Short mmCIF file of C-alpha atoms in Angstrom, two decimals:
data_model
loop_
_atom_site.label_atom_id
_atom_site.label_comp_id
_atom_site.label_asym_id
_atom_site.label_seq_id
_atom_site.Cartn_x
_atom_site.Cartn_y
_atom_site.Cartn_z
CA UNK A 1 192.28 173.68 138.48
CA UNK A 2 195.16 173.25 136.19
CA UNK A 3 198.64 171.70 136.22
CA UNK A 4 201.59 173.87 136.18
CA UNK A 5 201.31 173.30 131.99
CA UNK A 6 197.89 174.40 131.84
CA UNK A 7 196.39 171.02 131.23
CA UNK A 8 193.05 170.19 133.81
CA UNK A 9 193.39 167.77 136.28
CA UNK A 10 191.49 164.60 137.87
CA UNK A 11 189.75 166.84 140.48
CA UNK A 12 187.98 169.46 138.62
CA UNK A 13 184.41 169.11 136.96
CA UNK A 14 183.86 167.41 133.78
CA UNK A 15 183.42 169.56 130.84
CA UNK A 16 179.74 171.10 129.60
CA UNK A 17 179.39 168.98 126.42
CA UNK A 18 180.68 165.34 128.01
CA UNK A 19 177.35 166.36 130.76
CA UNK A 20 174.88 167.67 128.11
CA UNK A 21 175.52 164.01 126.14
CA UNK A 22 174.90 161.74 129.46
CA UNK A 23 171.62 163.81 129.81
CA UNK A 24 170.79 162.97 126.43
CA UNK A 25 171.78 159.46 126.24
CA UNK A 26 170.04 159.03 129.84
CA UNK A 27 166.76 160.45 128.09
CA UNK A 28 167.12 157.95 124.77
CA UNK A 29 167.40 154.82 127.47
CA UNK A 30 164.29 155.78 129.22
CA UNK A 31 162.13 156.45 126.01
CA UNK A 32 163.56 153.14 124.65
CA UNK A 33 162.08 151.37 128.10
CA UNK A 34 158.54 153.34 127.62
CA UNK A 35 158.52 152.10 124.21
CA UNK A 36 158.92 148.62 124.82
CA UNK A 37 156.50 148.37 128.02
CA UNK A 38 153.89 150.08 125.87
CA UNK A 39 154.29 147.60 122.95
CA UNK A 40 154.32 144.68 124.95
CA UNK A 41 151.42 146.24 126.66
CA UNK A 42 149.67 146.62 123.00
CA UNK A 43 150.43 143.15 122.05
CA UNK A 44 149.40 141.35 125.04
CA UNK A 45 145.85 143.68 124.81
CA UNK A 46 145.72 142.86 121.34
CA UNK A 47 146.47 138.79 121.67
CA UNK A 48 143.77 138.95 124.46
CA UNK A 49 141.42 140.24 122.10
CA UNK A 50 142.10 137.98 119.30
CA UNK A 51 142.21 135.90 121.57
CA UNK A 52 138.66 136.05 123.21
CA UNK A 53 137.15 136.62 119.95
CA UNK A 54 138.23 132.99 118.72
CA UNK A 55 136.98 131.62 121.88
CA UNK A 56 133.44 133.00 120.97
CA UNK A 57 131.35 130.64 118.49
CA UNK A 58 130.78 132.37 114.98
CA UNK A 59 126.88 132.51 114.03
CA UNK A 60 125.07 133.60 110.97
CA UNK A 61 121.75 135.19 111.44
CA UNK A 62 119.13 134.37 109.00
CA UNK A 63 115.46 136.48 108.93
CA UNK A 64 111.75 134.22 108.55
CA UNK A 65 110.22 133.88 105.59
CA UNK A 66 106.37 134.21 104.46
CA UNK A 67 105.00 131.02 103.11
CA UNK A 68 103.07 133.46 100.06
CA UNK A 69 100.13 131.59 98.32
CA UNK A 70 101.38 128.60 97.70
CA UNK A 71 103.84 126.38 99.69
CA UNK A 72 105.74 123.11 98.15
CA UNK A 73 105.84 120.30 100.41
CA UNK A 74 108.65 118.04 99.80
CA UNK A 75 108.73 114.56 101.06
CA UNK A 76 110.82 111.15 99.81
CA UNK A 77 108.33 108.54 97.43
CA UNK A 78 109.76 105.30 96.87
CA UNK A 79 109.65 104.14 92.92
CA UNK A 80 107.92 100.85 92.06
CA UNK A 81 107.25 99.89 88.29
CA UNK A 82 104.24 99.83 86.82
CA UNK A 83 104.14 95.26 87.05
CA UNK A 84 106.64 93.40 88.62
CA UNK A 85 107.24 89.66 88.75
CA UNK A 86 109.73 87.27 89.93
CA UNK A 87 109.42 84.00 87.35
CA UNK A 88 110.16 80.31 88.84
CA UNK A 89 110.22 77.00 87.00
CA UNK A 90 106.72 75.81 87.05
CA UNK A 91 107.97 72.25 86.18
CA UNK A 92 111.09 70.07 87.51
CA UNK A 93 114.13 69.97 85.57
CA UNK A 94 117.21 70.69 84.68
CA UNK A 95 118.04 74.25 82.45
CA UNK A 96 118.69 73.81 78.86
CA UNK A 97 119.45 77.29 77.47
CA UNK A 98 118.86 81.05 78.41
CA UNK A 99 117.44 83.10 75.59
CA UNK A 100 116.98 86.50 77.64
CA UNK A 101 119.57 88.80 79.91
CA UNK A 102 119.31 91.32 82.29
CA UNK A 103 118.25 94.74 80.90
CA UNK A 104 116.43 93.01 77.71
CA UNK A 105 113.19 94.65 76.44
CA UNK A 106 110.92 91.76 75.86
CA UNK A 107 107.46 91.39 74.55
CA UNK A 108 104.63 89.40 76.53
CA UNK A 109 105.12 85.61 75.96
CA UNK A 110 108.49 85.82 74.86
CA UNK A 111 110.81 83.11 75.50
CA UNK A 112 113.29 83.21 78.21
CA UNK A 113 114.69 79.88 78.73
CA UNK A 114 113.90 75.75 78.12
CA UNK A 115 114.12 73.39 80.86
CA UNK A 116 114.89 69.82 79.71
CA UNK A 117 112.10 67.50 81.63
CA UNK A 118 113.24 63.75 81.48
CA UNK A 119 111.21 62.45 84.26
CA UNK A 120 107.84 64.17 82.96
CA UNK A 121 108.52 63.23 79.51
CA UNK A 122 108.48 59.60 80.68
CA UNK A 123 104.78 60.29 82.66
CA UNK A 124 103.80 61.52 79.37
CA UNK A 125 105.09 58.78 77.61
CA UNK A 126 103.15 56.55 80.33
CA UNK A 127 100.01 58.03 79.79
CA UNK A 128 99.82 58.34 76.21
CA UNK A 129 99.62 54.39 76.74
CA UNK A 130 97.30 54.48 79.58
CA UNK A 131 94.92 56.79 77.37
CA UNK A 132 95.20 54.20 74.54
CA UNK A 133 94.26 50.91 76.78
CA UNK A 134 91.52 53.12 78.39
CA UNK A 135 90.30 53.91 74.75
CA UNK A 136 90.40 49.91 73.77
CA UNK A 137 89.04 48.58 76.71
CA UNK A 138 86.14 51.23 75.94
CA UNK A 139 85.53 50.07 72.80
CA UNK A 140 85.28 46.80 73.44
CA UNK A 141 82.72 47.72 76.08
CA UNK A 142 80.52 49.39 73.83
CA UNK A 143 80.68 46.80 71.46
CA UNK A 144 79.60 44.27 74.10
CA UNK A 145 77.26 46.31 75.50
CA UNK A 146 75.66 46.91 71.87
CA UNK A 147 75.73 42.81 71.17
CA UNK A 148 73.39 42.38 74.81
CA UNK A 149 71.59 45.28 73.72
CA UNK A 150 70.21 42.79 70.63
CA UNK A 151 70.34 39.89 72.59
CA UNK A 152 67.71 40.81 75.44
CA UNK A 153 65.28 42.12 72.60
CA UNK A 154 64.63 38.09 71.99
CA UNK A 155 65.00 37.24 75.59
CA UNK A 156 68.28 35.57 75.33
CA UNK A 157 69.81 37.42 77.83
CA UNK A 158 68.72 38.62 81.05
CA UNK A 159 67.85 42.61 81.53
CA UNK A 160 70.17 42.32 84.78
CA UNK A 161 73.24 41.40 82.51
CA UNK A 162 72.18 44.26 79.81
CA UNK A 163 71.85 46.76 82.27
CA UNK A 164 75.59 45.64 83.77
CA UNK A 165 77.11 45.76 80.33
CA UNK A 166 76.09 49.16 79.73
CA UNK A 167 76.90 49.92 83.03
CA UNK A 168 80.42 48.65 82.05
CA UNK A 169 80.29 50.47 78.57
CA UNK A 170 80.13 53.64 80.43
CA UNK A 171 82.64 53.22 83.29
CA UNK A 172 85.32 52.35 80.72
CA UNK A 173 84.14 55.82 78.66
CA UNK A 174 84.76 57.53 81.62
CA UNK A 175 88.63 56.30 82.08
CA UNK A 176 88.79 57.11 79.01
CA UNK A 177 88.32 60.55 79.82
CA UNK A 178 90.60 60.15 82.84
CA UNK A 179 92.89 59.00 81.09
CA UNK A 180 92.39 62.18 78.68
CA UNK A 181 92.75 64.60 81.75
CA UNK A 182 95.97 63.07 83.28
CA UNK A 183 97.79 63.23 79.51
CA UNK A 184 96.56 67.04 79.46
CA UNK A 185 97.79 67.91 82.72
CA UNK A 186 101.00 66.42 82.24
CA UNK A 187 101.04 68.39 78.41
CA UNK A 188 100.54 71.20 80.44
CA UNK A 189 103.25 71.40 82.41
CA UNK A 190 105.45 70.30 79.44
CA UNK A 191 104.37 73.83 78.17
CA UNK A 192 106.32 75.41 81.01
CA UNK A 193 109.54 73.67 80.13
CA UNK A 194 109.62 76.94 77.60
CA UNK A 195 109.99 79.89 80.27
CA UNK A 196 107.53 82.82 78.98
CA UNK A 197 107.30 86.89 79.83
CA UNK A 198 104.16 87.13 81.83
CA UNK A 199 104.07 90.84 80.44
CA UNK A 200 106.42 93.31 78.73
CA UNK A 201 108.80 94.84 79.95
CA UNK A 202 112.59 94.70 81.02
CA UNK A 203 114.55 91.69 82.48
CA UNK A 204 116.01 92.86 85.59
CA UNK A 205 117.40 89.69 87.40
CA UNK A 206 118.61 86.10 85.77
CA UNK A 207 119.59 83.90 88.49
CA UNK A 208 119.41 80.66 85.76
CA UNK A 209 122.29 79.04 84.28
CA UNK A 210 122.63 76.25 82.06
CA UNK A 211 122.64 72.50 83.74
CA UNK A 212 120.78 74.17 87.06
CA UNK A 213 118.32 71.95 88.62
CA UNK A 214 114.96 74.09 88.78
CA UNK A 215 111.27 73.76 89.83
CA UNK A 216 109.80 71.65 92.61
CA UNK A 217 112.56 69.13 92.67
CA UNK A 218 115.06 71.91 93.70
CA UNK A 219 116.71 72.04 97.07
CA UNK A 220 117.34 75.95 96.90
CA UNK A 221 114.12 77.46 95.34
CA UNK A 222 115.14 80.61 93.76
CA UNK A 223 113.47 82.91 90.59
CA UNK A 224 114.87 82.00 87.70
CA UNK A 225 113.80 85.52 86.49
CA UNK A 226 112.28 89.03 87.39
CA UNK A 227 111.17 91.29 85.62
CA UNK A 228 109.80 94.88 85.76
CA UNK A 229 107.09 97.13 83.15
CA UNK A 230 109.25 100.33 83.72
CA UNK A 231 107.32 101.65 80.88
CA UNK A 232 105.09 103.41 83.62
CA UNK A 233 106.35 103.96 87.41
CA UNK A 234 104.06 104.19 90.58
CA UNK A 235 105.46 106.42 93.49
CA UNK A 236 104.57 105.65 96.85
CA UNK A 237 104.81 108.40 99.29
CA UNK A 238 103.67 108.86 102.81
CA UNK A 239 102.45 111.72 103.56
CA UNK A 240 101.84 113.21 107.31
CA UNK A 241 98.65 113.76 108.79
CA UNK A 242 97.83 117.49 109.19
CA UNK A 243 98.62 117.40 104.94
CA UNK A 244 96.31 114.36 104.04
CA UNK A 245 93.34 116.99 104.05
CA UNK A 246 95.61 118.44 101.01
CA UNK A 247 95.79 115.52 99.64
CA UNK A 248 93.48 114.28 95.94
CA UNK A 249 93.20 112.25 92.82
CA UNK A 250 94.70 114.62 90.21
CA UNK A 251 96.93 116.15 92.42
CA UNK A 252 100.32 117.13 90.45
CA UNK A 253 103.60 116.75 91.62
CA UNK A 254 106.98 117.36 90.35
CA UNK A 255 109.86 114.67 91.14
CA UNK A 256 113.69 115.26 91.61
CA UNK A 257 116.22 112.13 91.37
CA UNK A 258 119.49 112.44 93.08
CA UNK A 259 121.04 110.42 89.34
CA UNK A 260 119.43 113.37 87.38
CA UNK A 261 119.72 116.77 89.48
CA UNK A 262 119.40 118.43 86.50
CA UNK A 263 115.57 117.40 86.08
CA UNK A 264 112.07 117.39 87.01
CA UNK A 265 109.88 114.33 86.23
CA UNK A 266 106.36 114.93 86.68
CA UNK A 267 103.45 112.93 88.41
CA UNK A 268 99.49 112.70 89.07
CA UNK A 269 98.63 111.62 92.52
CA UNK A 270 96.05 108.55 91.22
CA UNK A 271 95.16 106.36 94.32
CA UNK A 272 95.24 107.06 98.21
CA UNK A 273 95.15 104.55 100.99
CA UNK A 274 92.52 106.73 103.30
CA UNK A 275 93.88 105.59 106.29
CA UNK A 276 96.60 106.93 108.90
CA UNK A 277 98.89 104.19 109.75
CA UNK A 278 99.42 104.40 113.36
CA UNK A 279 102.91 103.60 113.50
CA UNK A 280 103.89 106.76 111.23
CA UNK A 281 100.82 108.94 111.26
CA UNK A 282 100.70 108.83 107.94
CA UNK A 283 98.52 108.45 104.71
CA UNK A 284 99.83 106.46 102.33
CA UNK A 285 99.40 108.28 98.73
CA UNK A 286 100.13 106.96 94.91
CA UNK A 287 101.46 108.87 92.21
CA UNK A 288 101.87 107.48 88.56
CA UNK A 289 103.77 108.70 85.81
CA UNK A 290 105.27 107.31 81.76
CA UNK A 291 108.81 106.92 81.86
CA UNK A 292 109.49 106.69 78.26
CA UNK A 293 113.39 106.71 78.86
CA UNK A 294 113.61 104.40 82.03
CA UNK A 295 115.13 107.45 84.10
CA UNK A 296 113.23 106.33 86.91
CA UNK A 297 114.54 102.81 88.61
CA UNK A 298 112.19 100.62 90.46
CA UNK A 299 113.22 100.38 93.84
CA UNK A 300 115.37 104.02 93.65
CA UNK A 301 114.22 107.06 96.06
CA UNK A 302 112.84 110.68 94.42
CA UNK A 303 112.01 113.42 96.24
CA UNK A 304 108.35 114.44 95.47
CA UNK A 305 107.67 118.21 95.39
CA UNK A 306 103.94 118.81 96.02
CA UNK A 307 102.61 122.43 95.51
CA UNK A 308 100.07 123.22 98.46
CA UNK A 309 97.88 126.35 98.95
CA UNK A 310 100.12 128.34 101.56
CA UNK A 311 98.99 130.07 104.86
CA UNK A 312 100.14 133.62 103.28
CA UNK A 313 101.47 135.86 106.12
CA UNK A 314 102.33 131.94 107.95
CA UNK A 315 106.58 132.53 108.35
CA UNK A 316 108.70 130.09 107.42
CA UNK A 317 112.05 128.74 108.86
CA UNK A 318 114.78 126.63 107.86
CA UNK A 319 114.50 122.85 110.10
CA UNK A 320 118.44 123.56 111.15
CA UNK A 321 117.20 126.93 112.82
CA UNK A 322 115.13 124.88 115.79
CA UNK A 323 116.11 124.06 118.94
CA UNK A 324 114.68 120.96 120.02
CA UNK A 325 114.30 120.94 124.33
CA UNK A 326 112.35 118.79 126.08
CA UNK A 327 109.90 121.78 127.31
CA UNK A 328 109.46 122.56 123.38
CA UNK A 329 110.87 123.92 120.33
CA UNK A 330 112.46 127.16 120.36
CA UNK A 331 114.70 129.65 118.08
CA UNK A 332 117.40 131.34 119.13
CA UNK A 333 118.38 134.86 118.40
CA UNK A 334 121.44 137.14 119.48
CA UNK A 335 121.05 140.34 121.72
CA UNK A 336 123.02 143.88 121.17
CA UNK A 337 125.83 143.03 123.66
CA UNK A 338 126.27 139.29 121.46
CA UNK A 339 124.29 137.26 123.79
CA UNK A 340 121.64 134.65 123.09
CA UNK A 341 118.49 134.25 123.93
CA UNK A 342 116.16 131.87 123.21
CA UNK A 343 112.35 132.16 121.93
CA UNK A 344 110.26 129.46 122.76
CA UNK A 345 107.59 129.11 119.04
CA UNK A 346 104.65 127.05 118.68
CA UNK A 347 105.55 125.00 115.27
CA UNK A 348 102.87 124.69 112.08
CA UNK A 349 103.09 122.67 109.01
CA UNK A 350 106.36 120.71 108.45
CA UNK A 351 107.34 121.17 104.92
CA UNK A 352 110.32 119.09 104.75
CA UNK A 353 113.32 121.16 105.49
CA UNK A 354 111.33 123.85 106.54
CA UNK A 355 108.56 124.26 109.13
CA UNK A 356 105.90 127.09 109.65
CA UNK A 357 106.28 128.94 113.00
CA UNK A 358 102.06 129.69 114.27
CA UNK A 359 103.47 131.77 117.03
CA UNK A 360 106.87 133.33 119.15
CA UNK A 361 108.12 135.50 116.62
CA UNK A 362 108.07 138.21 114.47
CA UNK A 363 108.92 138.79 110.49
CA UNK A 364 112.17 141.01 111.32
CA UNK A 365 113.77 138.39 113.98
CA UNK A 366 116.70 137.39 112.92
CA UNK A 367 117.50 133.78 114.09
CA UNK A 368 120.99 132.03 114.49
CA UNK A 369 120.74 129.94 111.10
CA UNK A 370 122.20 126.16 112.41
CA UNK A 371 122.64 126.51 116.50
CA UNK A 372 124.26 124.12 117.89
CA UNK A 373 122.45 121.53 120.25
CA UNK A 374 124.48 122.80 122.99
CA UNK A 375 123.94 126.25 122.39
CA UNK A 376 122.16 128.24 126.21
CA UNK A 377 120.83 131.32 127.32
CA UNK A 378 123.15 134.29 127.80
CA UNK A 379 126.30 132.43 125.74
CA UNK A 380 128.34 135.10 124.20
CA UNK A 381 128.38 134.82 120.64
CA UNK A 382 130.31 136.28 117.18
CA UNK A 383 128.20 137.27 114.30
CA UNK A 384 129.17 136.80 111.06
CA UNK A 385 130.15 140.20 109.62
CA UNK A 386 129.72 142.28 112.18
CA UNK A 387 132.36 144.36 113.61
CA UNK A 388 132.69 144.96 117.34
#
């Protein structure tokens, strides 16, 4: 309908192409609305996802070893050197000088340090005169005793009184020879006013300083000295049970210091105690070895590699790989739909670090490498480059 000027009026339809752009703008809106439901729906899948997969512990799956024909055993040795001694003042005193530090390469005998010895130079001083009045009074005895000796040959004096004048000739010989000793003795300990080296080797402590008071007459008895022949090193190691079979003078071993990691020292099993001790179950073994450059510390740790005829198709697992229950050890592997499960094995040989499995599993098992203590039966799991 149209106005008497041909323009359309309020009541009539709306024209085709103002309708066909409401349909299409109508359309736009509701694709826009799909869109964003299925994007949020995406996400939200996705986050889940991401989500659950974080939640699930990351393993690494590791296969068994065969032990081969040989196996190394590896167990920590404790370094001792070849002599050790700690050196106290034999005599009282009070220190003089030091000759000697830590760290210095000495010969046997060698001076370390001089104690000065007042109150024993004064016994010595005391029985240098004793010694001499024993020695007079002696000689005058034997004179005497020589003078009755003539005298009872013409009956002038008695055989009683000879026999008590010789009797008297030898007593005073005798304190003579008391007299002697004590001197010596006292000498003798004037000797250890010089501090010696009981053997070669290195200084390794000097608790001495000049004007200490030393030896017996000290309230706090401490070494003056120690020392150490590092020229040669004994290893102690202990070594379990089930391996003490293994175990025999000539054995070799190679050693491995945490100072050098870059070396091997090697060693010849010498002695063995061929006993268990029952509070470790072990058998006490010594190694000896040179030590030319005084790598090896007394007192210092080494790990001592020992090369062992091996069970040959025996596997082999890392320690870490165990699960230690109280119903036994087990392993724990992951099934196809990333579950665990857990393997109970009957454990061989420990070879420090790793341990022989006698029985429970297989060559191709492939074991969680490190589970945690906590880790159960059925727990869903994430291995390590795979992809789900």
């Amino acid at each position: 309908m149209s106005d008497p000027h041909g323009l359309p009026t309020g009541d009539g339809a709306p024209p085709r192409g103002l309708a066909r752009f409401g349909v299409i703008a109508a359309g736009l809106a509701a694709l826009v609305l799909v869109g964003g439901i299925y994007v949020r729906t995406r996400d939200s899948h996705e986050a889940q996802v991401t989500s659950d997969d974080t939640a699930r512990p990351s393993v690494h799956l590791i296969t068994p070893t065969t032990a081969g024909k040989m196996n190394e055993l590896v167990l920590p040795g404790t370094m001792q050197a070849w002599f050790t001694a700690h050196i106290y003042a034999r005599v009282g005193g009070y220190v003089h000088a030091w000759t000697r530090d830590i760290g210095a390469d000495v010969g046997k005998d060698a001076p370390l340090a001089t104690i000065d010895t007042p109150e024993l130079d004064q016994q010595i001083i005391q029985a240098r005169a004793t010694l001499e009045r024993a020695r007079a009074e002696a000689a005058l005895a034997r004179s005497t005793a020589a003078r009755w000796n003539d005298l009872v040959k013409s009956k002038a004096v008695s055989v009683q009184e000879t026999d008590e004048k010789n009797a008297d000739a030898k007593t005073h010989a005798a304190a003579v020879d008391e007299a002697a000793a004590a001197l010596g003795r006292l000498l003798a300990m004037k000797g250890y006013a010089t501090v010696r080296a009981p053997f070669a080797g290195l200084v390794t402590q000097r608790n001495a300083d000049i004007g200490d008071l030393v030896g017996p007459g000290a309230t706090n008895q401490t070494p003056m000295f120690a020392m150490a022949d590092e020229r040669r090193m004994r290893i102690y190691v202990n070594v379990p049970q089930e391996y003490s079979a293994a175990m025999h003078n000539g054995l070799t071993a190679t050693l491995k210091l945490p100072d050098y990691p870059d070396q091997t020292f090697p060693a010849t099993l010498t002695d063995q105690s061929f006993a268990i001790d029952q509070r470790t179950g072990s058998l006490q073994v010594q190694l000896k070895t040179d030590n030319p450059g005084f790598k090896l510390k007394p007192g210092g740790y080494a790990e001592v590699h020992f090369a062992l005829p091996g069970a040959g198709d025996r596997l082999i697992v890392p320690s870490g790989a165990l699960v230690l229950r109280d119903h036994g050890s087990q392993v724990a592997t992951v099934t196809a739909n990333g579950r665990v499960h857990l393997i109970p094995v009957i454990i061989g040989r420990d070879l420090g670090g790793k341990v022989e499995i006698n029985s429970g599993i297989t060559a191709g098992t492939r074991l969680i490498a490190n589970p945690p203590d906590s880790i159960s039966e059925g727990e869903v799991v994430r291995v390590e480059g795979a992809h789900d």
